[in-house]
Amino acid sequence: MSLSASFLVTGSQDTTLKLWAVPERPRLVSMVDPCAGASMTSQITVAAHEKDINGLAVSPNDQLIASASQDKTAKDCTSEERQEAFEKQEALILQEQQLSNLLKEKKWTKALQLALTLEHPFRALNIIKEILLQDRSEETLTRALAPLRDDQIDLLLKFASTWNTNSKHSAAAQAVLNVVLKSHSPKHLLGMPGSRATIEAFIPYTERHFQRVSRLKQQAMFLEYLWCNMKVASLDVGESRPE
């Protein structure tokens, strides 16, 4: 804790430092237990080390925080760095709020552009899934992807390639791939850095999904066949009963 008891710093096994604002309390109480009965919120999170943090110290003037880690390094975090980290976190919160508002307003293209700018594959996935729930989903998705730049399409394809490895998200991934392949010529796509490898990465998992769907279709047809035979058999039994 800082000497002024205005903030608390914690280090964690997740390699991050967190700075917590300590609520104002009477001096006598704060000396005994500054956090008793008070809730605190993490104001800043800094990825400080590569391994567990096991030592912390705060300078007497509260301007310097030093940390030691199992990665055999010691680092310091100045007040300027804390302020920079705070501003980045604040900007991220604002962007998250903006993204939420865009989704509510169904401004799909802007929402996708923001998710891609933030490099949030899960956010982008949720946007695609929301689009697929709309009427004329393919047309809506085509319109949403049309204004995206080549680098954004390239990144979205990389996201979709990852989604495609999971059967739960494969429909969204295939929808993106379908629209992109229809909207861009092969020559155009090959001009995007890494697009060839990204598209090729779809193939093995797409084949697995196709085989899985084919098996499910066969099972459904077999169940339907059994059900129809059971109905016919029950009718035959009913007709054969003596009056």
Coordinates of C-alpha atoms in Angstrom, one line a residue:
M1 CA 0.0 0.0 0.0
S2 CA 1.1 3.5 -0.6
L3 CA 2.4 5.6 2.3
S4 CA -0.5 8.0 1.9
A5 CA -2.9 5.0 1.9
S6 CA -4.6 6.5 -1.2
F7 CA -4.0 3.4 -3.4
L8 CA -3.1 -0.3 -3.1
V9 CA -1.0 -2.2 -5.6
T10 CA -1.2 -6.0 -6.1
G11 CA 0.8 -8.4 -8.1
S12 CA -0.6 -11.7 -9.4
Q13 CA 0.3 -15.0 -10.9
D14 CA -1.2 -13.8 -14.1
T15 CA 1.9 -11.5 -14.4
T16 CA -0.1 -8.3 -14.0
L17 CA 0.0 -5.4 -11.6
K18 CA -3.2 -3.8 -10.5
L19 CA -3.7 -0.4 -8.9
W20 CA -6.7 -0.1 -6.6
A21 CA -8.1 3.1 -5.3
V22 CA -8.7 3.0 -1.5
P23 CA -11.9 4.7 -0.4
E24 CA -11.5 7.6 2.0
R25 CA -11.9 6.5 5.6
P26 CA -11.0 8.0 9.0
R27 CA -7.2 7.9 9.6
L28 CA -7.5 5.7 12.7
V29 CA -9.5 3.1 10.9
S30 CA -7.3 3.2 7.8
M31 CA -4.2 2.5 9.9
V32 CA -5.8 -0.7 11.4
D33 CA -7.6 -2.0 8.3
P34 CA -7.9 0.4 5.4
C35 CA -10.1 -2.0 3.4
A36 CA -12.5 -3.2 6.1
G37 CA -16.0 -2.9 4.9
A38 CA -15.1 -1.0 1.8
S39 CA -15.3 -2.1 -1.8
M40 CA -12.4 -1.3 -4.2
T41 CA -12.2 -1.1 -7.9
S42 CA -9.1 -1.8 -10.0
Q43 CA -8.2 1.4 -11.8
I44 CA -5.2 0.2 -13.8
T45 CA -3.9 -3.1 -15.0
V46 CA -0.4 -3.4 -16.3
A47 CA 1.2 -6.5 -17.9
A48 CA 4.5 -6.1 -16.1
H49 CA 6.3 -9.5 -16.2
E50 CA 6.4 -12.8 -18.0
K51 CA 6.0 -14.9 -14.8
D52 CA 4.5 -14.7 -11.4
I53 CA 5.0 -11.4 -9.5
N54 CA 6.2 -12.1 -6.0
G55 CA 7.5 -8.8 -4.7
L56 CA 6.2 -5.2 -4.6
A57 CA 7.3 -1.9 -3.2
V58 CA 6.0 1.7 -3.3
S59 CA 8.3 4.7 -3.0
P60 CA 7.6 7.1 -0.1
N61 CA 6.3 9.8 -2.5
D62 CA 4.0 7.4 -4.2
Q63 CA 5.6 8.2 -7.6
L64 CA 7.3 4.8 -8.2
I65 CA 6.2 1.2 -7.9
A66 CA 8.8 -1.5 -8.1
S67 CA 8.0 -5.2 -8.8
A68 CA 10.0 -8.4 -8.8
S69 CA 9.1 -11.6 -10.5
Q70 CA 10.0 -15.2 -11.0
D71 CA 11.1 -14.3 -14.5
K72 CA 14.2 -13.0 -12.6
T73 CA 13.5 -9.3 -13.4
A74 CA 12.7 -6.2 -11.4
K75 CA 10.8 -3.4 -13.0
D76 CA 9.5 0.0 -12.0
C77 CA 6.3 1.7 -13.0
T78 CA 6.3 5.5 -12.7
S79 CA 3.3 7.8 -12.2
E80 CA 3.5 8.7 -15.9
E81 CA 3.3 5.1 -17.0
R82 CA 0.3 4.6 -14.6
Q83 CA -1.4 7.6 -16.1
E84 CA -0.8 6.3 -19.6
A85 CA -2.1 2.8 -18.7
F86 CA -5.2 4.5 -17.1
E87 CA -5.8 6.5 -20.3
K88 CA -5.6 3.4 -22.4
Q89 CA -8.0 1.5 -20.2
E90 CA -10.4 4.4 -20.2
A91 CA -10.3 4.6 -24.0
L92 CA -10.9 0.8 -24.2
I93 CA -14.0 1.2 -21.9
L94 CA -15.3 4.0 -24.2
Q95 CA -14.8 1.8 -27.3
E96 CA -16.6 -1.1 -25.6
Q97 CA -19.5 1.2 -24.9
Q98 CA -19.5 2.5 -28.4
L99 CA -19.5 -1.1 -29.8
S100 CA -22.5 -2.0 -27.6
N101 CA -24.4 1.1 -28.8
L102 CA -23.7 0.2 -32.5
L103 CA -25.0 -3.3 -31.9
K104 CA -28.2 -2.0 -30.4
E105 CA -28.6 0.3 -33.4
K106 CA -27.9 -2.5 -35.8
K107 CA -25.1 -0.6 -37.4
W108 CA -23.3 -3.8 -38.4
T109 CA -20.5 -2.4 -40.6
K110 CA -19.4 0.2 -38.0
A111 CA -19.6 -2.4 -35.3
L112 CA -17.5 -4.9 -37.3
Q113 CA -14.9 -2.2 -38.1
L114 CA -14.6 -1.3 -34.4
A115 CA -14.3 -4.9 -33.4
L116 CA -11.6 -5.5 -36.0
T117 CA -9.8 -2.3 -34.9
L118 CA -9.8 -3.6 -31.3
E119 CA -8.8 -7.0 -32.6
H120 CA -11.6 -8.7 -30.7
P121 CA -12.4 -12.0 -32.5
F122 CA -15.1 -12.9 -30.0
R123 CA -16.8 -9.6 -30.4
A124 CA -16.7 -9.9 -34.2
L125 CA -18.1 -13.4 -33.9
N126 CA -21.1 -12.2 -31.9
I127 CA -21.7 -9.5 -34.5
I128 CA -21.7 -12.0 -37.3
K129 CA -24.1 -14.2 -35.3
E130 CA -26.4 -11.3 -34.7
I131 CA -26.4 -10.6 -38.4
L132 CA -27.3 -14.2 -39.2
L133 CA -30.4 -13.9 -37.0
Q134 CA -31.7 -11.1 -39.2
D135 CA -34.2 -11.5 -42.1
R136 CA -32.3 -12.1 -45.4
S137 CA -29.2 -12.7 -43.4
E138 CA -26.9 -13.3 -46.4
E139 CA -27.9 -10.0 -48.0
T140 CA -27.4 -8.2 -44.6
L141 CA -24.0 -9.8 -44.2
T142 CA -23.0 -8.9 -47.7
R143 CA -23.9 -5.3 -47.2
A144 CA -22.1 -5.2 -43.8
L145 CA -18.8 -6.6 -45.3
A146 CA -18.9 -4.5 -48.5
P147 CA -17.3 -1.3 -47.0
L148 CA -14.5 -3.1 -45.2
R149 CA -11.0 -2.5 -46.4
D150 CA -8.8 -5.3 -47.6
D151 CA -6.8 -5.4 -44.4
Q152 CA -10.1 -5.7 -42.4
I153 CA -11.3 -8.5 -44.7
D154 CA -8.0 -10.2 -44.2
L155 CA -8.3 -10.0 -40.4
L156 CA -11.9 -11.1 -40.5
L157 CA -11.0 -14.2 -42.5
K158 CA -8.3 -15.0 -39.9
F159 CA -10.9 -14.7 -37.2
A160 CA -13.3 -16.8 -39.1
S161 CA -10.6 -19.5 -39.7
T162 CA -10.2 -19.8 -36.0
W163 CA -14.0 -19.9 -35.4
N164 CA -14.2 -22.7 -38.0
T165 CA -12.2 -25.0 -35.7
N166 CA -15.2 -25.1 -33.4
S167 CA -18.4 -26.7 -34.5
K168 CA -20.4 -24.2 -32.5
H169 CA -19.1 -21.3 -34.5
S170 CA -18.6 -23.0 -37.8
A171 CA -21.8 -21.7 -39.3
A172 CA -20.7 -18.1 -38.7
A173 CA -17.3 -18.8 -40.1
Q174 CA -18.7 -20.5 -43.2
A175 CA -21.1 -17.5 -43.7
V176 CA -18.2 -15.1 -43.7
L177 CA -16.2 -17.2 -46.1
N178 CA -19.1 -17.6 -48.4
V179 CA -19.8 -13.9 -48.7
V180 CA -16.1 -13.0 -49.1
L181 CA -15.6 -15.6 -51.8
K182 CA -18.7 -14.3 -53.7
S183 CA -17.8 -10.6 -53.3
H184 CA -14.1 -10.8 -54.2
S185 CA -12.3 -12.3 -57.2
P186 CA -9.6 -14.9 -56.6
K187 CA -7.0 -12.5 -57.9
H188 CA -8.2 -9.8 -55.4
L189 CA -8.1 -12.3 -52.5
L190 CA -4.7 -13.6 -53.4
G191 CA -3.4 -10.0 -53.3
M192 CA -4.2 -9.9 -49.6
P193 CA -1.2 -10.9 -47.5
G194 CA -1.6 -14.3 -46.0
S195 CA -5.1 -14.8 -47.4
R196 CA -4.1 -17.9 -49.3
A197 CA -2.9 -19.7 -46.1
T198 CA -6.0 -18.4 -44.2
I199 CA -8.4 -19.8 -46.8
E200 CA -6.6 -23.1 -47.0
A201 CA -6.8 -23.4 -43.2
F202 CA -10.6 -23.6 -43.7
I203 CA -10.4 -26.8 -45.7
P204 CA -9.7 -29.6 -43.1
Y205 CA -12.2 -28.4 -40.6
T206 CA -14.8 -27.7 -43.3
E207 CA -14.5 -31.3 -44.4
R208 CA -15.0 -32.4 -40.9
H209 CA -18.1 -30.3 -40.5
F210 CA -19.5 -31.5 -43.8
Q211 CA -19.0 -35.1 -42.7
R212 CA -20.6 -34.4 -39.4
V213 CA -23.6 -32.8 -41.0
S214 CA -23.9 -35.6 -43.5
R215 CA -24.0 -38.2 -40.7
L216 CA -26.6 -36.2 -38.8
K217 CA -28.7 -36.0 -42.0
Q218 CA -28.4 -39.7 -42.5
Q219 CA -29.4 -40.4 -38.9
A220 CA -32.4 -38.0 -39.3
M221 CA -33.5 -39.8 -42.5
F222 CA -33.2 -43.1 -40.7
L223 CA -35.3 -42.0 -37.8
E224 CA -37.9 -40.6 -40.2
Y225 CA -38.0 -44.0 -42.0
L226 CA -38.4 -45.8 -38.7
W227 CA -41.2 -43.5 -37.6
C228 CA -43.1 -43.9 -40.9
N229 CA -42.8 -47.7 -40.6
M230 CA -44.0 -47.7 -37.1
K231 CA -47.1 -45.7 -38.1
V232 CA -47.8 -48.0 -41.0
A233 CA -47.4 -51.1 -38.7
S234 CA -49.8 -49.6 -36.1
L235 CA -52.3 -48.9 -38.8
D236 CA -52.0 -52.5 -40.1
V237 CA -52.5 -53.9 -36.6
G238 CA -55.6 -51.8 -36.1
E239 CA -57.2 -52.8 -39.4
S240 CA -56.5 -56.5 -38.7
R241 CA -58.4 -56.6 -35.4
P242 CA -61.7 -58.6 -35.6
E243 CA -64.8 -56.6 -35.0

